[in-house]
Coordinates of C-alpha atoms and ligand atoms in Angstrom, one line a residue:
M3 CA -192.3 35.9 26.7
A4 CA -189.4 38.1 25.1
T5 CA -188.6 35.8 21.8
P6 CA -184.7 34.7 21.5
H7 CA -182.5 36.6 19.9
R8 CA -182.6 34.8 15.9
V9 CA -179.5 34.4 13.9
V10 CA -179.6 33.3 10.3
I11 CA -177.0 31.3 9.2
I12 CA -176.6 30.6 5.5
G13 CA -175.2 27.8 4.5
S14 CA -174.1 24.5 6.2
G15 CA -170.6 24.2 4.9
F16 CA -167.7 24.2 7.4
G17 CA -167.8 27.9 8.0
G18 CA -172.3 27.7 8.1
L19 CA -171.9 24.1 10.3
F20 CA -168.9 25.3 12.4
A21 CA -171.3 28.8 13.2
A22 CA -173.8 26.7 14.5
K23 CA -171.8 24.8 16.5
H24 CA -169.8 27.0 18.8
L25 CA -173.9 28.9 19.6
R26 CA -174.9 25.9 20.9
R27 CA -174.4 27.7 24.7
A28 CA -175.4 30.9 23.4
P29 CA -179.1 32.3 24.0
V30 CA -180.5 32.7 20.4
E31 CA -182.2 30.3 18.2
V32 CA -180.1 29.6 15.8
T33 CA -182.0 29.1 11.6
V34 CA -179.1 27.3 9.0
I35 CA -180.4 28.0 6.3
A36 CA -178.5 25.7 3.2
R37 CA -179.3 24.4 -0.4
T38 CA -177.4 21.1 1.2
A39 CA -179.2 18.7 3.6
H40 CA -176.0 17.7 4.0
H41 CA -172.6 19.3 5.7
L42 CA -170.1 18.7 2.7
F43 CA -166.2 16.9 3.7
Q44 CA -165.3 19.3 0.2
P45 CA -160.9 17.9 0.7
L46 CA -162.3 14.1 0.1
L47 CA -164.5 15.1 -2.2
Y48 CA -161.6 13.8 -5.3
Q49 CA -161.3 9.7 -2.8
V50 CA -165.4 9.9 -3.9
A51 CA -164.8 10.6 -7.2
T52 CA -162.3 8.0 -7.4
G53 CA -164.5 5.2 -6.2
V54 CA -162.5 5.3 -2.2
L55 CA -164.8 6.5 -0.4
S56 CA -169.1 6.9 -0.2
E57 CA -170.8 10.3 -0.5
G58 CA -172.7 9.8 3.4
E59 CA -169.1 9.5 4.6
I60 CA -167.8 12.9 3.8
A61 CA -171.6 14.3 3.8
P62 CA -173.7 13.5 6.6
A63 CA -177.3 15.1 7.5
T64 CA -176.8 18.4 8.9
R65 CA -179.5 17.7 10.3
E66 CA -178.2 14.2 12.3
I67 CA -175.3 16.4 13.1
L68 CA -177.1 19.3 15.2
R69 CA -179.9 16.6 16.4
R70 CA -178.8 17.2 20.2
Q71 CA -178.6 20.8 20.4
K72 CA -182.3 21.6 20.2
N73 CA -181.8 26.0 19.9
A74 CA -180.6 24.6 16.5
R75 CA -183.0 24.0 13.7
V76 CA -182.0 22.8 10.1
L77 CA -184.3 24.5 7.1
L78 CA -184.1 23.0 2.7
G79 CA -183.4 26.4 1.0
D80 CA -181.7 28.0 -1.2
V81 CA -181.4 31.8 -0.2
T82 CA -182.1 34.6 -3.5
D83 CA -182.1 37.2 -1.9
I84 CA -180.5 39.0 2.0
D85 CA -182.6 42.6 2.8
L86 CA -180.5 44.1 5.2
A87 CA -183.1 46.4 5.7
Q88 CA -185.5 44.3 6.3
K89 CA -183.7 41.7 8.5
T90 CA -184.0 38.8 6.4
V91 CA -183.7 35.9 3.9
T92 CA -186.0 34.6 0.6
S93 CA -185.1 30.9 0.2
T94 CA -186.9 28.5 -2.1
S95 CA -187.6 24.8 -2.7
P96 CA -190.3 23.5 -3.7
L97 CA -192.6 23.8 -1.8
G98 CA -192.3 27.7 -2.4
T99 CA -190.7 30.6 -0.9
T100 CA -189.9 31.1 2.5
V101 CA -188.5 34.6 4.2
T102 CA -186.7 34.1 7.4
D103 CA -185.9 37.5 9.7
Y104 CA -182.8 37.5 12.0
D105 CA -181.6 39.5 14.3
T106 CA -178.2 38.2 14.1
L107 CA -177.2 37.2 10.2
I108 CA -174.3 34.8 9.1
V109 CA -173.0 33.8 5.6
A110 CA -170.9 31.1 4.8
A111 CA -172.4 30.7 1.2
G112 CA -168.8 29.3 -0.1
A113 CA -167.7 29.5 -3.6
G114 CA -168.4 28.0 -6.2
Q115 CA -166.8 26.7 -9.6
S116 CA -164.9 29.6 -12.2
Y117 CA -164.1 28.7 -15.3
F118 CA -162.6 32.6 -16.0
G119 CA -166.1 33.6 -17.9
N120 CA -165.9 30.3 -19.8
D121 CA -168.8 28.9 -18.6
K122 CA -169.4 26.4 -21.9
F123 CA -166.8 24.6 -20.8
A124 CA -168.1 22.7 -17.9
D125 CA -170.9 21.3 -19.6
Y126 CA -167.7 19.0 -20.9
A127 CA -165.3 19.8 -18.0
P128 CA -167.4 19.2 -14.5
G129 CA -165.3 20.7 -11.7
M130 CA -165.1 19.4 -8.4
K131 CA -167.5 21.4 -5.9
S132 CA -170.6 19.3 -4.6
I133 CA -171.7 15.3 -3.8
D134 CA -173.2 15.6 -7.4
D135 CA -170.1 16.3 -9.8
A136 CA -168.0 14.0 -7.7
L137 CA -170.3 11.2 -7.7
E138 CA -170.6 12.9 -12.0
L139 CA -166.6 12.5 -12.1
R140 CA -167.0 8.5 -10.5
G141 CA -169.1 7.9 -13.7
R142 CA -166.7 9.5 -16.3
I143 CA -163.7 8.6 -14.6
F144 CA -164.8 4.6 -14.9
G145 CA -167.4 5.4 -17.5
V146 CA -163.8 6.0 -20.4
F147 CA -162.7 2.6 -19.6
E148 CA -165.5 0.5 -20.0
L149 CA -165.9 2.2 -23.2
A150 CA -162.4 1.9 -23.9
E151 CA -162.7 -1.7 -23.7
L152 CA -165.6 -1.8 -25.7
T153 CA -164.2 0.5 -29.0
K154 CA -163.1 -2.1 -31.4
D155 CA -160.7 1.6 -32.4
P156 CA -157.7 1.6 -31.3
E157 CA -157.7 5.7 -31.9
M158 CA -160.9 6.0 -29.4
A159 CA -159.3 3.6 -27.4
K160 CA -156.6 6.1 -26.2
K161 CA -158.8 9.4 -26.3
L162 CA -161.1 7.2 -23.8
L163 CA -157.7 6.3 -21.6
T164 CA -156.7 10.2 -22.2
F165 CA -157.9 12.3 -18.7
V166 CA -156.7 15.4 -18.7
V167 CA -156.8 17.6 -14.9
V168 CA -157.2 21.1 -15.3
G169 CA -155.8 23.1 -13.0
A170 CA -152.6 21.9 -10.7
G171 CA -153.5 23.3 -7.3
P172 CA -154.1 20.5 -4.5
T173 CA -157.6 19.5 -5.7
G174 CA -155.7 18.6 -9.1
V175 CA -153.0 17.2 -7.9
E176 CA -155.0 14.8 -5.6
M177 CA -157.3 13.6 -8.2
A178 CA -154.3 13.3 -10.7
G179 CA -152.7 10.9 -8.7
Q180 CA -155.5 8.8 -7.8
I181 CA -156.7 8.4 -11.6
A182 CA -153.0 7.1 -11.6
E183 CA -152.8 4.7 -9.1
L184 CA -156.6 3.4 -10.6
S185 CA -155.6 3.2 -13.9
R186 CA -152.1 1.3 -12.9
R187 CA -153.0 -0.4 -9.7
T188 CA -156.4 -1.1 -8.9
L189 CA -157.8 -1.9 -12.3
Q190 CA -155.0 -3.6 -13.6
R191 CA -156.2 -7.1 -13.9
D192 CA -160.0 -6.4 -14.2
F193 CA -160.1 -6.1 -18.5
R194 CA -159.0 -7.8 -20.3
N195 CA -158.8 -6.0 -24.3
I196 CA -157.6 -2.2 -23.5
D197 CA -154.6 -2.2 -20.7
P198 CA -155.3 0.5 -17.9
S199 CA -152.4 1.4 -17.2
Q200 CA -151.7 2.9 -20.9
A201 CA -153.9 4.9 -19.6
R202 CA -152.5 8.6 -20.0
I203 CA -153.1 11.1 -17.6
V204 CA -152.1 15.0 -18.1
L205 CA -151.8 17.6 -15.5
L206 CA -152.8 21.2 -16.5
D207 CA -151.9 24.4 -15.6
A208 CA -151.4 27.8 -16.7
A209 CA -148.8 28.5 -13.3
P210 CA -145.4 27.6 -13.5
A211 CA -145.1 25.0 -11.0
V212 CA -147.5 22.1 -9.6
L213 CA -148.6 23.4 -5.5
G214 CA -147.2 26.2 -6.7
S215 CA -148.5 27.8 -2.6
F216 CA -146.4 24.8 -1.1
G217 CA -143.2 27.0 -1.9
D218 CA -140.5 25.1 -3.8
K219 CA -139.0 22.4 -2.5
L220 CA -142.6 20.4 -1.6
S221 CA -144.1 21.6 -5.1
K222 CA -141.0 20.0 -6.8
A223 CA -141.3 16.7 -4.6
A224 CA -144.2 16.4 -5.3
R225 CA -144.5 16.8 -8.9
R226 CA -141.2 14.0 -9.2
R227 CA -144.0 11.9 -6.9
L228 CA -146.7 12.9 -10.1
E229 CA -143.9 11.9 -12.6
K230 CA -142.7 8.5 -11.5
M231 CA -146.4 7.9 -11.1
G232 CA -146.6 7.9 -14.7
V233 CA -148.3 12.0 -14.5
E234 CA -147.7 13.4 -17.0
V235 CA -146.6 17.2 -15.9
A236 CA -147.6 20.1 -18.3
M237 CA -147.1 23.7 -16.5
D238 CA -147.6 27.0 -17.9
L239 CA -150.4 25.8 -20.1
K240 CA -153.4 28.2 -20.5
V241 CA -156.7 25.6 -21.1
V242 CA -158.5 28.3 -24.2
D243 CA -161.0 26.2 -25.1
V244 CA -162.5 22.9 -24.2
D245 CA -165.4 20.3 -26.4
A246 CA -166.7 16.9 -25.7
E247 CA -163.6 15.2 -27.2
G248 CA -160.7 17.5 -26.2
V249 CA -158.8 20.4 -25.2
V250 CA -157.2 23.0 -26.5
V251 CA -153.9 24.4 -24.8
E252 CA -152.0 28.0 -25.7
G253 CA -148.1 28.1 -24.4
K254 CA -146.1 31.2 -23.4
D255 CA -145.2 31.7 -26.2
G256 CA -148.4 31.6 -28.1
T257 CA -148.3 27.9 -29.7
R258 CA -151.7 26.1 -29.5
R259 CA -152.2 22.8 -29.2
R260 CA -154.6 20.0 -28.8
I261 CA -155.4 16.8 -26.4
D262 CA -157.5 14.4 -26.7
S263 CA -159.6 13.4 -24.5
Y264 CA -163.0 12.4 -23.2
C265 CA -163.1 12.0 -19.4
K266 CA -161.8 16.8 -18.2
V267 CA -162.2 18.1 -14.9
W268 CA -162.1 21.0 -13.9
A269 CA -159.9 21.9 -10.8
A270 CA -158.8 25.9 -11.7
G271 CA -160.3 28.4 -9.7
V272 CA -163.2 29.8 -7.5
A273 CA -165.5 32.5 -7.8
A274 CA -167.4 33.0 -4.5
S275 CA -171.2 32.6 -3.7
P276 CA -173.0 35.2 -5.9
L277 CA -174.5 36.6 -2.6
G278 CA -171.9 38.2 -2.5
K279 CA -172.6 40.7 -4.5
Q280 CA -176.7 41.6 -3.2
L281 CA -174.2 42.1 0.0
A282 CA -171.9 44.6 -2.0
E283 CA -174.9 46.3 -3.2
Q284 CA -177.0 46.8 0.1
S285 CA -174.1 48.0 1.6
G286 CA -171.1 49.2 -0.5
A287 CA -169.2 47.1 0.2
E288 CA -166.2 45.9 -2.2
L289 CA -165.6 43.0 -4.0
D290 CA -162.3 41.3 -5.4
R291 CA -162.0 40.1 -8.3
A292 CA -163.5 36.1 -7.4
G293 CA -166.6 37.9 -6.2
R294 CA -165.5 38.0 -1.7
V295 CA -166.3 40.3 0.1
K296 CA -164.1 42.5 1.4
V297 CA -164.9 42.2 5.2
Q298 CA -164.2 44.5 8.1
P299 CA -161.4 43.5 11.1
D300 CA -164.2 41.4 12.6
L301 CA -165.4 39.8 9.6
T302 CA -168.7 41.8 9.9
L303 CA -170.1 43.5 6.5
P304 CA -169.2 47.5 6.2
G305 CA -172.2 49.3 8.3
H306 CA -173.7 45.7 9.3
P307 CA -172.7 44.8 12.7
E308 CA -175.4 42.1 12.7
V309 CA -174.4 40.5 9.8
F310 CA -171.4 38.4 9.3
V311 CA -169.7 36.9 6.1
L312 CA -167.3 34.2 6.3
G313 CA -164.4 31.5 4.6
D314 CA -165.0 30.8 0.9
M315 CA -167.6 34.2 0.9
A316 CA -165.3 37.3 2.5
T317 CA -161.1 38.4 1.9
L318 CA -159.5 39.6 4.7
N319 CA -156.0 39.9 5.1
D320 CA -155.0 37.7 2.3
Y321 CA -156.1 34.4 4.3
P322 CA -156.6 31.7 1.7
G323 CA -160.0 30.0 1.1
V324 CA -159.2 26.6 3.4
A325 CA -161.2 25.7 5.3
Q326 CA -159.9 26.4 8.3
V327 CA -160.4 29.7 8.0
A328 CA -163.8 28.8 7.5
M329 CA -164.1 27.1 10.8
Q330 CA -162.2 29.8 13.2
G331 CA -164.3 32.4 11.3
A332 CA -167.2 30.7 12.6
K333 CA -165.8 30.1 15.9
H334 CA -165.1 34.1 16.2
A335 CA -168.4 35.0 15.1
A336 CA -170.7 33.0 17.4
K337 CA -168.1 34.3 20.5
M338 CA -168.5 38.4 18.9
I339 CA -172.4 37.2 19.3
T340 CA -172.2 36.4 22.5
A341 CA -170.7 38.8 23.7
R342 CA -173.0 41.6 22.4
L343 CA -175.8 39.8 24.0
E344 CA -173.5 39.8 27.4
G345 CA -173.7 43.1 26.7
K346 CA -169.3 42.1 26.8
P347 CA -167.4 44.7 24.1
D348 CA -167.1 43.3 20.8
G349 CA -165.8 43.7 17.4
A350 CA -161.9 42.1 18.7
P351 CA -160.4 41.9 15.1
F352 CA -160.0 37.9 13.7
H353 CA -157.2 36.5 13.3
Y354 CA -156.0 33.2 11.2
R355 CA -154.1 30.6 12.9
D356 CA -152.2 28.7 10.1
K357 CA -152.0 25.3 11.0
G358 CA -150.0 23.7 7.9
S359 CA -151.8 22.5 4.5
M360 CA -151.2 19.7 2.8
A361 CA -151.8 17.9 -0.4
T362 CA -152.0 14.0 -1.1
V363 CA -150.4 12.9 -3.7
S364 CA -150.9 9.2 -4.1
R365 CA -151.4 6.4 -1.0
F366 CA -148.2 7.1 1.4
H367 CA -146.9 9.5 -0.2
A368 CA -148.2 13.7 0.3
V369 CA -146.7 17.1 1.5
A370 CA -147.2 19.1 4.2
A371 CA -146.1 22.6 5.1
I372 CA -146.6 23.3 9.3
G373 CA -145.0 25.9 10.7
P374 CA -141.1 25.7 9.0
L375 CA -141.7 22.1 9.0
R376 CA -141.8 20.5 5.1
L377 CA -143.0 17.4 5.2
T378 CA -142.6 14.9 2.0
G379 CA -143.6 11.2 1.6
F380 CA -144.9 8.5 4.1
L381 CA -144.9 11.3 7.6
A382 CA -146.3 13.5 5.3
W383 CA -149.1 10.9 4.5
L384 CA -149.8 9.6 8.0
I385 CA -149.5 13.1 9.6
W386 CA -152.7 14.1 6.7
L387 CA -154.6 10.4 7.4
V388 CA -154.8 11.0 11.7
I389 CA -155.4 15.0 11.0
H390 CA -159.1 13.7 7.8
L391 CA -159.5 11.0 10.5
V392 CA -160.3 13.5 13.1
Y393 CA -161.7 16.6 10.8
L394 CA -164.6 13.8 9.2
I395 CA -168.1 14.1 11.4
G396 CA -169.5 11.8 13.5
F397 CA -168.0 7.7 14.5
K398 CA -169.6 5.6 12.2
N399 CA -167.9 7.8 9.2
R400 CA -164.6 7.7 11.1
V401 CA -164.7 4.1 11.2
T402 CA -166.3 3.0 7.5
A403 CA -163.4 5.2 6.1
L404 CA -160.4 3.7 8.3
L405 CA -162.0 0.5 7.1
H406 CA -162.3 2.3 3.1
W407 CA -158.5 3.5 3.4
A408 CA -157.1 -0.2 4.0
V409 CA -159.1 -1.3 1.2
S410 CA -157.9 1.0 -1.3
F411 CA -153.9 1.7 0.1
I412 CA -153.2 -1.5 1.7
G413 CA -155.1 -4.0 -0.6
R414 CA -155.6 -3.1 -4.5
G415 CA -159.6 -2.4 -4.5
R416 CA -162.3 0.5 -4.3
S417 CA -165.3 -0.3 -2.3
E418 CA -166.9 2.2 -4.2
R419 CA -167.0 1.9 -7.5
T420 CA -170.8 1.6 -8.5
A421 CA -171.7 4.7 -11.0
T422 CA -175.1 4.9 -12.1
L423 CA -176.3 6.6 -15.3
Q424 CA -178.4 9.3 -13.6
Q425 CA -175.1 10.7 -11.3
V426 CA -173.7 11.1 -15.9
M427 CA -176.6 12.6 -17.4
G428 CA -178.2 14.5 -14.5
R429 CA -176.3 17.9 -14.3
R430 CA -177.1 18.5 -17.6
A431 CA -180.4 16.7 -18.1
M432 CA -181.3 19.6 -14.9
E433 CA -179.4 22.3 -16.4
K434 CA -181.8 21.7 -19.3
M435 CA -184.7 21.9 -17.6
R436 CA -183.7 25.2 -16.2
A437 CA -182.7 26.5 -19.3
D438 CA -186.6 25.8 -19.9
D439 CA -187.9 27.5 -17.6
P440 CA -185.9 30.2 -15.2
N441 CA -187.7 29.5 -12.0
H442 CA -185.4 27.1 -10.5
W443 CA -187.7 25.0 -9.0
A444 CA -190.6 25.4 -11.7
G445 CA -188.4 23.9 -13.7
L446 CA -187.8 20.6 -12.7
G447 CA -191.4 20.2 -13.4
P448 CA -194.5 19.4 -10.8
L449 CA -193.7 17.0 -8.4
E450 CA -195.7 14.4 -7.4
G451 CA -198.0 14.9 -4.9
L452 CA -197.3 18.4 -3.3
P453 CA -199.1 20.9 -3.1
S454 CA -198.5 24.6 -6.3
P455 CA -195.5 26.7 -4.6
Q456 CA -196.8 28.8 -2.1
P457 CA -194.8 31.7 -0.1
S458 CA -194.0 31.3 3.9
R459 CA -192.6 33.4 6.3
E460 CA -190.2 32.4 9.8
S461 CA -189.9 34.2 12.2
S462 CA -189.8 32.5 14.9
S463 CA -188.8 28.7 14.8
R464 CA -191.8 27.7 18.3
S465 CA -193.7 30.0 15.9
A466 CA -193.4 28.7 13.0
Ligands
FAD17 C1 -162.3 19.6 -4.1 C2 -161.7 20.7 -2.8 C3 -160.5 20.5 -1.8 C4 -160.5 20.8 -0.5 N1 -159.2 21.0 0.3 C5 -159.3 21.2 1.1 C6 -158.2 21.0 1.9 O1 -157.0 19.9 1.7 N2 -158.2 21.2 2.9 C7 -158.5 22.9 3.5 O2 -158.2 23.4 4.7 N3 -159.2 23.3 2.3 C8 -159.8 22.4 1.2 N4 -160.9 22.5 0.0 C9 -161.8 23.9 0.9 C10 -162.2 24.1 1.8 O3 -162.8 22.6 1.0 C11 -163.5 25.6 1.8 O4 -162.3 26.7 2.0 C12 -164.5 25.8 2.6 O5 -165.1 24.6 2.5 C13 -165.1 26.6 2.8 O6 -166.3 26.2 4.0 P1 -167.1 27.9 3.3 O7 -168.6 27.2 4.9 O8 -166.5 28.6 3.8 O9 -167.8 27.1 2.3 P2 -169.1 25.7 1.8 O10 -167.9 24.9 2.7 O11 -168.1 25.9 1.1 O12 -170.4 25.8 2.7 C14 -170.8 26.5 2.2 C15 -172.0 25.9 2.0 O13 -172.9 27.1 1.9 C16 -173.8 26.3 1.0 N5 -175.3 27.5 -0.2 C17 -174.4 28.1 -1.9 N6 -175.0 29.5 -1.3 C18 -175.9 28.6 -1.1 C19 -177.4 29.1 -1.2 N7 -177.9 30.5 -2.9 N8 -178.0 29.1 -0.4 C20 -178.2 27.6 0.5 N9 -177.2 27.5 0.8 C21 -176.2 28.0 -0.1 C22 -173.2 25.7 0.4 O14 -174.7 23.9 0.0 C23 -172.6 24.7 1.5 O15 -173.9 24.1 2.2 C24 -161.5 22.2 -0.7 C25 -162.5 22.6 -1.7 C26 -162.6 21.5 -2.8 C27 -163.7 22.0 -3.4

């Protein structure tokens, strides 16, 4: 019996997961390889960081989502190598390396945080890209309030209650707004020595306006709302240094000043997955400044019609790095693959249909640009609520998210305030271990009870 056409998908984010789902009726065998076992709804990470939602609500298990899709399987693995000549993908796990053969490859490994060449900033200002990041930030945000209550030194309390959010795009605006609500509403009655509402929240950006891509009207509306909530909006300021106790910023005239703060959030800049560089080196494709692969109009890699590159890792027609581009790209790739297998013409160019963009500033207040409409306030917030409910995956997650939103937006509470020391320390401890041993997994030391890592090969799910 002929082996079914093997489609390997790297990544279980918006691009990877939706590509797998769109291939459910195709005569193919789909293997999704991702470094996490969950699909992450990144737009709500800030709510996990600020205690509104639990991590499970925005990160359901990928294999649970795909459990009824018989032609799909999910493999945990950190992809380290793509070999375009051999048509193989190599991934690593605590069990060793796995080589997986493909006939068609979809690469949707997304993007990570960029510190614009200053990676040491990451030690003190975590980004917002993963569940780990959000939980670490949750620990830091709630933690500084605890420490401020504890300290007898008023200067120290001030530093502890100063939050700096770097980057005034949607993520930065949402984080600053949520920290403001947390300090002014949620925590109002919880402390005895400090007044949480005195917390200083500074939103910084080198750009001249918040939410610059939303246009002047929405940008100004968002800024007004943030300032009304007590957020200090400081534009045209470049962060030139970050350390444990603060940030140094530089104005357009070159003057520098320091903002003391123990809790910093980095919401500026993205860098595409380093897998893009591998693809570029092997195919001759170009990369843009953010490391995104310049793909053909049909989303394939130049010279490799069997390789699709989607979502945040790819660049085409200046399409933005948003979930809809990844999801629509996934549908396009699945259509192309199915057409080819049916002997129909393929190679149609991908066109992104812009369904609009939105950002919440506070409870009951958002800004939204939908076609020619520019909405602010409650109506925009209602649209935000409905859209996020629709796109959250799984009925169970929608119900619990709705309940948690009711707790936070109608009441004053936050259902997910728990933070552990492990969340706050884990990332840096793991980085230290990895630095001691560059082998990604071996750096974590022997995992009890597991055999020593071995190489393995996966050519088809049926034969594996
Ligand atoms: C905080 C935040 C808020 C956002 N808000 C919005 C919003 O409101 N609206 C909007 O439209 N967009 C928003 N975005 C952008 C949107 O989430 C992305 O555009 C979208 O996730 C891109 O999808 P993707 O599939 O390309 O990448 P991702 O969704 O990032 O998925 C990448 C996948 O690849 C996996 N992976 C990465 N490297 C490897 C490797 N080496 N081996 C194996 N697996 C790997 C990851 O684990 C993940 O599963 C936001 C992003 C962030 C970070």
